[in-house]
mmCIF file of C-alpha atoms in Angstrom:
data_model
loop_
_atom_site.group_PDB
_atom_site.id
_atom_site.type_symbol
_atom_site.label_atom_id
_atom_site.label_comp_id
_atom_site.label_asym_id
_atom_site.label_seq_id
_atom_site.Cartn_x
_atom_site.Cartn_y
_atom_site.Cartn_z
ATOM 1 C CA MET S 1 4.479 -2.424 -1.655
ATOM 2 C CA GLY S 2 4.136 -2.281 2.335
ATOM 3 C CA TYR S 3 0.967 -0.118 1.138
ATOM 4 C CA ARG S 4 -0.558 -2.478 -0.593
ATOM 5 C CA LEU S 5 -0.130 -5.779 1.023
ATOM 6 C CA VAL S 6 -1.749 -4.155 4.117
ATOM 7 C CA ARG S 7 -5.149 -2.396 2.553
ATOM 8 C CA ALA S 8 -4.955 -5.857 0.806
ATOM 9 C CA LEU S 9 -5.375 -7.646 3.855
ATOM 10 C CA ALA S 10 -8.167 -4.961 4.898
ATOM 11 C CA ARG S 11 -10.337 -5.559 1.648
ATOM 12 C CA LEU S 12 -10.195 -9.599 1.834
ATOM 13 C CA LEU S 13 -11.125 -8.707 6.292
ATOM 14 C CA VAL S 14 -13.846 -6.618 5.443
ATOM 15 C CA SER S 15 -14.771 -8.640 2.399
ATOM 16 C CA LEU S 16 -14.955 -11.837 5.206
ATOM 17 C CA PHE S 17 -16.728 -10.024 8.105
ATOM 18 C CA TYR S 18 -19.177 -7.917 6.725
ATOM 19 C CA ARG S 19 -21.861 -10.098 4.151
ATOM 20 C CA ARG S 20 -22.130 -7.058 1.619
ATOM 21 C CA VAL S 21 -20.052 -2.749 1.182
ATOM 22 C CA GLU S 22 -20.719 -0.777 -0.253
ATOM 23 C CA ALA S 23 -19.690 2.450 -1.217
ATOM 24 C CA VAL S 24 -20.985 5.350 -2.664
ATOM 25 C CA GLY S 25 -19.164 8.657 -3.859
ATOM 26 C CA LEU S 26 -16.122 7.287 -4.084
ATOM 27 C CA ASP S 27 -15.651 8.806 -7.570
ATOM 28 C CA ARG S 28 -15.994 12.994 -5.561
ATOM 29 C CA ILE S 29 -11.798 11.483 -4.239
ATOM 30 C CA PRO S 30 -9.276 12.953 -6.765
ATOM 31 C CA ALA S 31 -7.305 10.724 -8.320
ATOM 32 C CA SER S 32 -4.186 13.148 -7.618
ATOM 33 C CA GLY S 33 -3.573 16.633 -4.709
ATOM 34 C CA PRO S 34 -3.472 17.176 -1.051
ATOM 35 C CA LEU S 35 -6.506 15.647 0.047
ATOM 36 C CA ILE S 36 -8.223 15.202 2.831
ATOM 37 C CA LEU S 37 -10.760 11.897 4.666
ATOM 38 C CA THR S 38 -12.740 12.551 7.321
ATOM 39 C CA ALA S 39 -14.675 9.401 8.010
ATOM 40 C CA ASN S 40 -17.124 9.426 11.981
ATOM 41 C CA HIS S 41 -15.803 7.125 13.819
ATOM 42 C CA GLN S 42 -18.247 3.638 15.560
ATOM 43 C CA ASN S 43 -16.270 0.891 14.297
ATOM 44 C CA ALA S 44 -12.701 1.193 15.903
ATOM 45 C CA LEU S 45 -10.420 -0.526 13.017
ATOM 46 C CA ILE S 46 -12.886 -1.336 11.112
ATOM 47 C CA ASP S 47 -13.429 2.438 10.202
ATOM 48 C CA PRO S 48 -10.216 3.149 9.086
ATOM 49 C CA MET S 49 -9.457 -0.349 6.967
ATOM 50 C CA LEU S 50 -12.999 0.287 5.390
ATOM 51 C CA ILE S 51 -11.690 2.550 3.551
ATOM 52 C CA LEU S 52 -8.230 1.598 3.125
ATOM 53 C CA ALA S 53 -9.999 -0.901 1.140
ATOM 54 C CA ALA S 54 -12.037 0.838 -1.677
ATOM 55 C CA THR S 55 -10.182 3.854 -2.535
ATOM 56 C CA SER S 56 -7.354 3.246 -5.131
ATOM 57 C CA ARG S 57 -5.915 5.996 -3.727
ATOM 58 C CA ARG S 58 -2.461 5.708 -1.203
ATOM 59 C CA LEU S 59 -3.639 7.691 2.373
ATOM 60 C CA VAL S 60 -1.470 8.313 5.733
ATOM 61 C CA THR S 61 -3.712 6.712 8.510
ATOM 62 C CA LEU S 62 -3.515 8.931 11.335
ATOM 63 C CA ALA S 63 -3.938 6.450 14.538
ATOM 64 C CA LYS S 64 -3.622 6.293 18.250
ATOM 65 C CA ALA S 65 0.319 6.399 19.476
ATOM 66 C CA PRO S 66 -0.766 3.034 21.637
ATOM 67 C CA LEU S 67 -1.899 1.059 18.238
ATOM 68 C CA PHE S 68 1.902 1.234 17.507
ATOM 69 C CA ARG S 69 3.039 -0.556 20.467
ATOM 70 C CA ASN S 70 0.769 -3.591 19.777
ATOM 71 C CA PRO S 71 3.014 -6.857 18.517
ATOM 72 C CA LEU S 72 0.268 -7.133 15.509
ATOM 73 C CA PHE S 73 -0.999 -3.229 14.370
ATOM 74 C CA GLY S 74 2.564 -1.753 15.154
ATOM 75 C CA PRO S 75 3.896 -3.586 12.579
ATOM 76 C CA LEU S 76 1.032 -2.926 9.895
ATOM 77 C CA LEU S 77 0.100 0.871 10.668
ATOM 78 C CA ARG S 78 4.042 1.219 9.712
ATOM 79 C CA LEU S 79 3.704 -0.375 6.838
ATOM 80 C CA ALA S 80 0.979 1.010 5.757
ATOM 81 C CA GLY S 81 2.761 4.005 6.893
ATOM 82 C CA ALA S 82 0.355 5.459 9.093
ATOM 83 C CA LEU S 83 0.860 8.127 11.558
ATOM 84 C CA PRO S 84 1.338 7.908 15.724
ATOM 85 C CA VAL S 85 -1.389 10.827 17.038
ATOM 86 C CA GLN S 86 -0.282 11.129 21.185
ATOM 87 C CA ARG S 87 -3.511 11.725 22.742
ATOM 88 C CA GLN S 88 -3.932 12.595 26.389
ATOM 89 C CA GLN S 89 -6.670 10.006 27.534
ATOM 90 C CA ASP S 90 -4.037 7.580 27.206
ATOM 91 C CA PRO S 91 -0.759 6.253 29.177
ATOM 92 C CA GLY S 92 2.615 7.608 28.267
ATOM 93 C CA SER S 93 1.412 10.351 25.943
ATOM 94 C CA ASP S 94 3.598 13.060 25.317
ATOM 95 C CA MET S 95 1.565 15.708 23.449
ATOM 96 C CA ALA S 96 4.812 17.764 22.481
ATOM 97 C CA LYS S 97 5.332 14.397 19.200
ATOM 98 C CA ASN S 98 2.326 15.687 17.819
ATOM 99 C CA GLU S 99 4.198 18.865 16.203
ATOM 100 C CA ALA S 100 6.340 16.494 14.576
ATOM 101 C CA MET S 101 3.307 14.879 12.899
ATOM 102 C CA PHE S 102 1.761 17.943 12.568
ATOM 103 C CA ARG S 103 4.518 18.744 10.867
ATOM 104 C CA SER S 104 5.135 14.931 8.590
ATOM 105 C CA VAL S 105 0.880 15.936 7.385
ATOM 106 C CA ILE S 106 1.532 20.135 6.776
ATOM 107 C CA GLU S 107 4.881 18.457 4.243
ATOM 108 C CA ALA S 108 2.912 15.163 3.142
ATOM 109 C CA LEU S 109 0.434 17.778 1.918
ATOM 110 C CA GLY S 110 2.397 20.029 0.560
ATOM 111 C CA ARG S 111 3.411 16.901 -1.291
ATOM 112 C CA GLY S 112 -0.371 16.160 -2.968
ATOM 113 C CA GLY S 113 -0.617 13.147 -0.704
ATOM 114 C CA ALA S 114 -3.971 11.814 0.960
ATOM 115 C CA ILE S 115 -4.005 11.992 4.521
ATOM 116 C CA LEU S 116 -7.777 9.694 6.464
ATOM 117 C CA LEU S 117 -8.787 10.912 9.765
ATOM 118 C CA PHE S 118 -10.996 10.799 11.988
ATOM 119 C CA PRO S 119 -12.068 13.598 13.894
ATOM 120 C CA GLU S 120 -13.993 12.413 16.878
ATOM 121 C CA GLY S 121 -10.588 11.853 18.220
ATOM 122 C CA LEU S 122 -11.534 8.723 19.079
ATOM 123 C CA SER S 123 -14.339 5.816 18.375
ATOM 124 C CA GLN S 124 -17.852 5.154 20.283
ATOM 125 C CA PRO S 125 -20.810 2.793 19.682
ATOM 126 C CA LYS S 126 -23.168 5.032 18.828
ATOM 127 C CA PRO S 127 -24.061 5.694 15.678
ATOM 128 C CA THR S 128 -24.051 10.117 16.192
ATOM 129 C CA LEU S 129 -21.504 12.846 15.693
ATOM 130 C CA MET S 130 -19.284 13.724 18.469
ATOM 131 C CA PRO S 131 -18.037 17.887 18.895
ATOM 132 C CA LEU S 132 -14.960 17.208 16.420
ATOM 133 C CA ARG S 133 -11.231 17.885 17.518
ATOM 134 C CA THR S 134 -9.679 21.109 15.705
ATOM 135 C CA GLY S 135 -6.521 18.354 14.093
ATOM 136 C CA ALA S 136 -8.248 18.010 10.888
ATOM 137 C CA ALA S 137 -8.927 22.610 9.908
ATOM 138 C CA ARG S 138 -5.235 23.426 11.523
ATOM 139 C CA MET S 139 -3.987 20.808 9.224
ATOM 140 C CA LEU S 140 -6.165 21.865 6.277
ATOM 141 C CA LEU S 141 -4.624 25.946 6.971
ATOM 142 C CA GLY S 142 -1.867 25.325 8.012
ATOM 143 C CA ALA S 143 -0.743 23.413 4.932
ATOM 144 C CA GLU S 144 -2.639 25.893 2.945
ATOM 145 C CA ARG S 145 -0.126 28.894 5.174
ATOM 146 C CA ILE S 146 3.242 27.488 3.903
ATOM 147 C CA ALA S 147 2.412 27.032 -0.260
ATOM 148 C CA GLY S 148 1.619 30.857 0.073
ATOM 149 C CA GLU S 149 0.094 30.300 -3.643
ATOM 150 C CA GLY S 150 -3.392 28.334 -2.671
ATOM 151 C CA LEU S 151 -2.293 25.350 -2.712
ATOM 152 C CA GLY S 152 -6.010 23.801 -3.133
ATOM 153 C CA LEU S 153 -6.957 21.309 -0.721
ATOM 154 C CA THR S 154 -9.924 18.989 -0.701
ATOM 155 C CA LEU S 155 -11.452 18.288 1.981
ATOM 156 C CA LEU S 156 -13.788 15.254 1.639
ATOM 157 C CA PRO S 157 -16.279 14.040 4.303
ATOM 158 C CA ILE S 158 -16.832 10.350 4.827
ATOM 159 C CA GLY S 159 -20.459 8.134 6.398
ATOM 160 C CA LEU S 160 -19.999 5.142 7.484
ATOM 161 C CA VAL S 161 -23.104 3.281 8.698
ATOM 162 C CA TYR S 162 -23.239 0.355 10.076
ATOM 163 C CA HIS S 163 -26.037 -3.250 10.125
ATOM 164 C CA GLU S 164 -25.493 -4.795 13.359
ATOM 165 C CA PRO S 165 -21.312 -3.810 12.605
ATOM 166 C CA GLY S 166 -19.906 -6.702 15.494
ATOM 167 C CA ALA S 167 -21.659 -8.919 13.429
ATOM 168 C CA PHE S 168 -19.627 -11.794 11.390
ATOM 169 C CA ARG S 169 -21.929 -12.488 8.106
ATOM 170 C CA THR S 170 -24.427 -10.261 9.055
ATOM 171 C CA GLY S 171 -23.560 -7.512 9.511
ATOM 172 C CA TRP S 172 -22.737 -4.756 5.993
ATOM 173 C CA ALA S 173 -21.355 -1.382 5.514
ATOM 174 C CA LEU S 174 -21.879 1.265 3.316
ATOM 175 C CA ILE S 175 -19.439 4.076 2.885
ATOM 176 C CA LEU S 176 -20.994 7.640 1.246
ATOM 177 C CA VAL S 177 -18.070 9.951 1.081
ATOM 178 C CA GLY S 178 -19.774 13.913 0.100
ATOM 179 C CA LYS S 179 -19.310 16.507 -1.179
ATOM 180 C CA PRO S 180 -15.824 18.919 -0.992
ATOM 181 C CA VAL S 181 -16.314 20.866 2.520
ATOM 182 C CA ALA S 182 -15.803 24.472 0.983
ATOM 183 C CA THR S 183 -12.277 25.562 2.581
ATOM 184 C CA SER S 184 -11.178 29.067 0.397
ATOM 185 C CA ASP S 185 -13.438 31.851 3.004
ATOM 186 C CA CYS S 186 -11.169 30.367 6.230
ATOM 187 C CA VAL S 187 -8.049 29.961 4.291
ATOM 188 C CA ALA S 188 -9.095 33.910 3.188
ATOM 189 C CA LEU S 189 -9.095 34.623 7.249
ATOM 190 C CA TYR S 190 -6.631 32.411 9.273
ATOM 191 C CA PRO S 191 -3.400 34.782 8.031
ATOM 192 C CA THR S 192 -5.135 37.236 10.107
ATOM 193 C CA ALA S 193 -7.977 35.159 12.907
ATOM 194 C CA PRO S 194 -6.553 32.175 12.773
ATOM 195 C CA GLU S 195 -8.765 30.756 15.675
ATOM 196 C CA ALA S 196 -12.086 31.868 14.697
ATOM 197 C CA ALA S 197 -10.838 30.414 10.874
ATOM 198 C CA VAL S 198 -10.526 26.651 12.888
ATOM 199 C CA ARG S 199 -13.461 27.120 14.754
ATOM 200 C CA ARG S 200 -15.789 28.318 11.833
ATOM 201 C CA LEU S 201 -13.890 25.380 8.996
ATOM 202 C CA THR S 202 -14.005 22.910 11.882
ATOM 203 C CA GLU S 203 -18.166 23.246 12.465
ATOM 204 C CA ARG S 204 -18.610 23.455 8.269
ATOM 205 C CA LEU S 205 -17.057 19.735 8.265
ATOM 206 C CA ALA S 206 -19.247 18.944 11.029
ATOM 207 C CA GLU S 207 -22.922 19.737 9.421
ATOM 208 C CA ALA S 208 -20.512 18.209 5.786
ATOM 209 C CA LEU S 209 -19.941 14.223 8.204
ATOM 210 C CA ARG S 210 -23.182 14.989 9.217
ATOM 211 C CA HIS S 211 -24.821 15.525 5.999
ATOM 212 C CA VAL S 212 -23.152 11.650 4.774
ATOM 213 C CA MET S 213 -24.018 10.225 8.527
ATOM 214 C CA VAL S 214 -27.509 8.555 9.832
ATOM 215 C CA GLU S 215 -27.181 9.460 12.865
ATOM 216 C CA ALA S 216 -29.447 7.438 15.809
ATOM 217 C CA GLU S 217 -30.157 7.418 19.465
ATOM 218 C CA ASP S 218 -28.427 4.087 19.369
ATOM 219 C CA GLN S 219 -27.987 0.946 17.197
ATOM 220 C CA GLN S 220 -30.742 -0.403 18.272
ATOM 221 C CA THR S 221 -33.025 2.473 16.693
ATOM 222 C CA LEU S 222 -31.107 1.988 13.239
ATOM 223 C CA ARG S 223 -31.460 -1.312 13.360
ATOM 224 C CA LEU S 224 -35.128 -0.838 13.992
ATOM 225 C CA LEU S 225 -34.838 2.566 10.660
ATOM 226 C CA GLN S 226 -32.953 0.407 8.801
ATOM 227 C CA ALA S 227 -36.070 -2.439 9.406
ATOM 228 C CA VAL S 228 -39.048 0.141 8.097
ATOM 229 C CA GLU S 229 -36.827 1.476 6.024
ATOM 230 C CA GLU S 230 -37.169 -2.309 3.843
ATOM 231 C CA ILE S 231 -40.753 -2.744 4.514
ATOM 232 C CA TRP S 232 -41.545 1.359 2.348
ATOM 233 C CA ARG S 233 -39.441 0.011 0.667
ATOM 234 C CA GLU S 234 -40.625 -3.350 -0.774
ATOM 235 C CA GLU S 235 -44.259 -1.902 -0.125
ATOM 236 C CA SER S 236 -43.867 1.198 -2.280
ATOM 237 C CA ALA S 237 -42.399 -0.012 -5.240
ATOM 238 C CA ALA S 238 -39.689 1.984 -5.133
ATOM 239 C CA SER S 239 -37.684 2.250 -8.273
ATOM 240 C CA ASP S 240 -34.530 3.852 -6.857
ATOM 241 C CA ALA S 241 -33.215 1.156 -4.562
ATOM 242 C CA GLY S 242 -29.497 2.205 -4.433
ATOM 243 C CA ALA S 243 -27.276 2.893 -1.249
ATOM 244 C CA ALA S 244 -27.673 6.828 -1.986
ATOM 245 C CA ALA S 245 -31.337 6.276 -2.260
ATOM 246 C CA ARG S 246 -31.741 4.237 1.667
ATOM 247 C CA ALA S 247 -29.149 6.189 3.747
ATOM 248 C CA ALA S 248 -31.230 9.343 1.689
ATOM 249 C CA TRP S 249 -34.862 8.262 3.205
ATOM 250 C CA MET S 250 -33.790 6.952 6.288
ATOM 251 C CA GLN S 251 -32.182 11.176 7.113
ATOM 252 C CA ARG S 252 -35.262 12.351 6.234
ATOM 253 C CA VAL S 253 -37.752 10.062 8.191
ATOM 254 C CA MET S 254 -34.987 9.900 11.256
ATOM 255 C CA ARG S 255 -35.247 14.069 10.852
ATOM 256 C CA GLY S 256 -38.880 13.773 11.064
ATOM 257 C CA TYR S 257 -38.061 11.176 13.973
ATOM 258 C CA ARG S 258 -36.511 13.281 16.063
ATOM 259 C CA TYR S 259 -39.479 16.209 15.652
ATOM 260 C CA LEU S 260 -41.755 13.697 16.450
ATOM 261 C CA ALA S 261 -40.978 11.486 19.906
ATOM 262 C CA PRO S 262 -41.491 14.398 22.183
ATOM 263 C CA ARG S 263 -44.940 16.037 20.245
ATOM 264 C CA GLU S 264 -46.503 12.314 20.596
ATOM 265 C CA ARG S 265 -43.878 10.364 22.400
ATOM 266 C CA ALA S 266 -48.022 7.633 23.296
ATOM 267 C CA ARG S 267 -47.209 6.485 19.794
ATOM 268 C CA ILE S 268 -44.514 7.342 19.346
ATOM 269 C CA GLU S 269 -42.923 4.148 21.248
ATOM 270 C CA ARG S 270 -46.808 2.146 20.365
ATOM 271 C CA PHE S 271 -45.217 1.466 16.509
ATOM 272 C CA ARG S 272 -41.407 1.514 18.021
ATOM 273 C CA ASN S 273 -42.699 -1.190 19.595
ATOM 274 C CA GLU S 274 -44.090 -2.816 16.632
ATOM 275 C CA VAL S 275 -41.142 -2.151 14.451
ATOM 276 C CA GLU S 276 -39.294 -4.324 17.285
ATOM 277 C CA ARG S 277 -41.620 -7.413 17.033
ATOM 278 C CA TYR S 278 -41.379 -7.345 13.845
ATOM 279 C CA VAL S 279 -38.146 -8.077 13.571
ATOM 280 C CA LYS S 280 -37.810 -10.508 16.712
ATOM 281 C CA ASP S 281 -40.302 -12.778 15.010
ATOM 282 C CA LEU S 282 -37.960 -12.317 11.536
ATOM 283 C CA ASP S 283 -34.879 -13.287 13.289
ATOM 284 C CA LEU S 284 -36.576 -16.247 14.681
ATOM 285 C CA ALA S 285 -38.637 -16.986 11.203
ATOM 286 C CA GLY S 286 -35.251 -16.455 10.114
ATOM 287 C CA PHE S 287 -36.141 -14.570 7.118
ATOM 288 C CA THR S 288 -35.210 -11.017 5.577
ATOM 289 C CA GLY S 289 -37.972 -8.506 5.434
ATOM 290 C CA ARG S 290 -37.245 -8.565 1.252
ATOM 291 C CA GLN S 291 -38.351 -12.097 1.692
ATOM 292 C CA LEU S 292 -41.509 -11.858 3.648
ATOM 293 C CA SER S 293 -43.875 -9.911 1.522
ATOM 294 C CA ARG S 294 -42.551 -10.961 -1.966
ATOM 295 C CA THR S 295 -45.950 -13.394 -3.174
ATOM 296 C CA TYR S 296 -43.896 -16.802 -5.361
ATOM 297 C CA THR S 297 -45.902 -18.356 -7.857
ATOM 298 C CA ARG S 298 -45.509 -22.277 -7.652
ATOM 299 C CA ARG S 299 -43.368 -22.677 -10.645
ATOM 300 C CA ALA S 300 -40.961 -20.571 -8.477
ATOM 301 C CA VAL S 301 -41.227 -21.887 -5.011
ATOM 302 C CA TRP S 302 -39.806 -25.627 -7.106
ATOM 303 C CA ARG S 303 -37.321 -24.110 -9.120
ATOM 304 C CA TYR S 304 -35.700 -23.070 -5.879
ATOM 305 C CA ALA S 305 -36.343 -26.578 -4.678
ATOM 306 C CA ALA S 306 -34.951 -27.621 -7.026
ATOM 307 C CA ARG S 307 -31.725 -25.664 -7.372
ATOM 308 C CA GLU S 308 -30.750 -25.597 -3.069
ATOM 309 C CA ALA S 309 -31.181 -29.499 -3.369
ATOM 310 C CA LEU S 310 -28.915 -29.592 -6.230
ATOM 311 C CA SER S 311 -26.625 -27.206 -4.004
ATOM 312 C CA LEU S 312 -27.240 -29.372 -1.162
ATOM 313 C CA LEU S 313 -25.872 -32.531 -3.023
ATOM 314 C CA LEU S 314 -22.799 -30.926 -4.145
ATOM 315 C CA GLY S 315 -21.878 -28.381 -2.005
ATOM 316 C CA LEU S 316 -22.606 -30.795 0.781
ATOM 317 C CA PRO S 317 -19.024 -32.982 1.852
ATOM 318 C CA LEU S 318 -17.092 -29.486 1.131
ATOM 319 C CA ALA S 319 -19.263 -27.452 3.241
ATOM 320 C CA LEU S 320 -18.864 -30.805 6.115
ATOM 321 C CA ALA S 321 -14.941 -30.171 5.156
ATOM 322 C CA GLY S 322 -15.035 -27.156 5.978
ATOM 323 C CA ILE S 323 -16.757 -27.212 9.144
ATOM 324 C CA ALA S 324 -14.633 -29.772 10.529
ATOM 325 C CA ASN S 325 -10.998 -27.142 9.260
ATOM 326 C CA HIS S 326 -12.554 -24.276 10.740
ATOM 327 C CA LEU S 327 -14.598 -25.252 13.623
ATOM 328 C CA ILE S 328 -12.029 -25.657 16.188
ATOM 329 C CA PRO S 329 -10.570 -22.424 14.808
ATOM 330 C CA TYR S 330 -14.323 -20.730 15.226
ATOM 331 C CA GLN S 331 -14.798 -21.262 18.724
ATOM 332 C CA LEU S 332 -11.843 -20.561 20.065
ATOM 333 C CA THR S 333 -12.740 -16.723 18.797
ATOM 334 C CA ALA S 334 -16.047 -16.314 19.581
ATOM 335 C CA ALA S 335 -14.192 -17.499 22.945
ATOM 336 C CA VAL S 336 -11.601 -15.087 23.790
ATOM 337 C CA VAL S 337 -13.972 -12.760 22.047
ATOM 338 C CA ARG S 338 -15.890 -13.240 24.310
ATOM 339 C CA ARG S 339 -13.517 -13.389 27.638
ATOM 340 C CA LEU S 340 -12.684 -10.309 27.046
ATOM 341 C CA LYS S 341 -15.681 -8.779 26.347
ATOM 342 C CA PRO S 342 -15.077 -5.816 24.441
ATOM 343 C CA ASP S 343 -17.347 -2.694 24.372
ATOM 344 C CA LEU S 344 -20.007 -2.907 21.074
ATOM 345 C CA ASP S 345 -16.963 -0.805 18.832
ATOM 346 C CA ASP S 346 -14.466 -3.058 20.209
ATOM 347 C CA GLU S 347 -16.984 -5.620 19.425
ATOM 348 C CA ALA S 348 -15.699 -5.831 15.644
ATOM 349 C CA THR S 349 -12.146 -4.996 15.225
ATOM 350 C CA TYR S 350 -11.757 -8.206 18.409
ATOM 351 C CA LYS S 351 -13.108 -10.638 16.420
ATOM 352 C CA VAL S 352 -11.194 -10.097 13.367
ATOM 353 C CA THR S 353 -8.060 -9.406 15.283
ATOM 354 C CA ALA S 354 -8.738 -12.872 17.695
ATOM 355 C CA GLY S 355 -9.267 -14.550 13.889
ATOM 356 C CA VAL S 356 -6.276 -13.884 12.243
ATOM 357 C CA VAL S 357 -4.608 -14.792 14.924
ATOM 358 C CA LEU S 358 -5.749 -18.047 15.083
ATOM 359 C CA PHE S 359 -6.832 -19.573 11.812
ATOM 360 C CA PRO S 360 -3.329 -19.396 10.445
ATOM 361 C CA LEU S 361 -1.704 -21.435 13.548
ATOM 362 C CA CYS S 362 -5.153 -23.583 12.930
ATOM 363 C CA TRP S 363 -3.852 -24.534 9.869
ATOM 364 C CA LEU S 364 -0.313 -25.258 11.028
ATOM 365 C CA GLY S 365 -1.334 -26.944 13.761
ATOM 366 C CA GLU S 366 -3.288 -29.485 11.031
ATOM 367 C CA GLY S 367 -0.770 -28.919 8.773
ATOM 368 C CA TRP S 368 2.038 -30.714 11.234
ATOM 369 C CA VAL S 369 -0.602 -33.522 12.364
ATOM 370 C CA ALA S 370 -1.389 -34.200 8.303
ATOM 371 C CA TRP S 371 2.514 -34.575 7.707
ATOM 372 C CA TRP S 372 2.843 -36.742 11.151
ATOM 373 C CA LEU S 373 -0.168 -38.003 10.880
ATOM 374 C CA GLY S 374 1.870 -39.334 7.087
ATOM 375 C CA GLY S 375 4.593 -40.420 8.574
ATOM 376 C CA GLY S 376 6.976 -40.578 4.770
ATOM 377 C CA TRP S 377 3.922 -40.191 2.744
ATOM 378 C CA LEU S 378 3.859 -36.643 2.822
#
């Protein structure tokens, strides 16, 4: 019951915060059997929320231990059945407790459970894969060794791709589930050469994660890449505009970009500047590339104007009421986030957290004011 509540809350929050959330390859996640899901980590607590919201299986999530001491996140993590991970960089960490965590994970896998972890070990804002920790490989190989008769554990990579990850109702997210990582040779090697098996599987997992990610040097480069992809798709009238096809196109272009950047530096810089100006002009005009590239007939323009005018006429009173009710918590949330000055990878987490606290408090305050003003009528 507790896990379902946490998953429902995660689904609500990510659907409210992001304009669009797409998932590709969810059918690759087995409905039963031991499973380890691994993902890149560049958006703090939003990353596990996205995966919990998208998957139907119950997942045991590994999270850094300090979160369990947080008065807001701690109860939710316990409700979800998450396990704390001790990290050397966290104050007050007790690394000896990780042995119990490893035992709990291996026992859960032996029972056919599913584990979610982020093998980079920490969140960072750049859309690049950092060196992986060996925990995922050790858990898988340890569980297979204890089972003894072929546990058949599945290891899946998940790529998380964001557009403006910290922007409320402007950003969007893409979840790409990759093919299972081959593990049988590593399992066979583990009894005689455990460190070699762990190293081989970790390297293989890193390659699998890169295959489902769109890596770029920073978020601005990724945003420009997404703008170029949109231009190409509209100008070429590409029939296959699915999320997987778009991600594959961006991966190919980034490979070309990394190859050409040191060889054609001046031309690449000019092209990048042109794309930056294009994106800036779109932002100033309030258009998307898709809207700009289309041709519009007079009939379509009149139909659009009539539809929008009717929507404005009918929806304006409700919109004004909504603005009046939510302006204070919205501005308070923005002020709190500005005051705290989060890192880029924490921005969405801070906004969601502040909103979860401040909006209900303001609703309670508004309810109390209405009750007080209404007196005995309410």
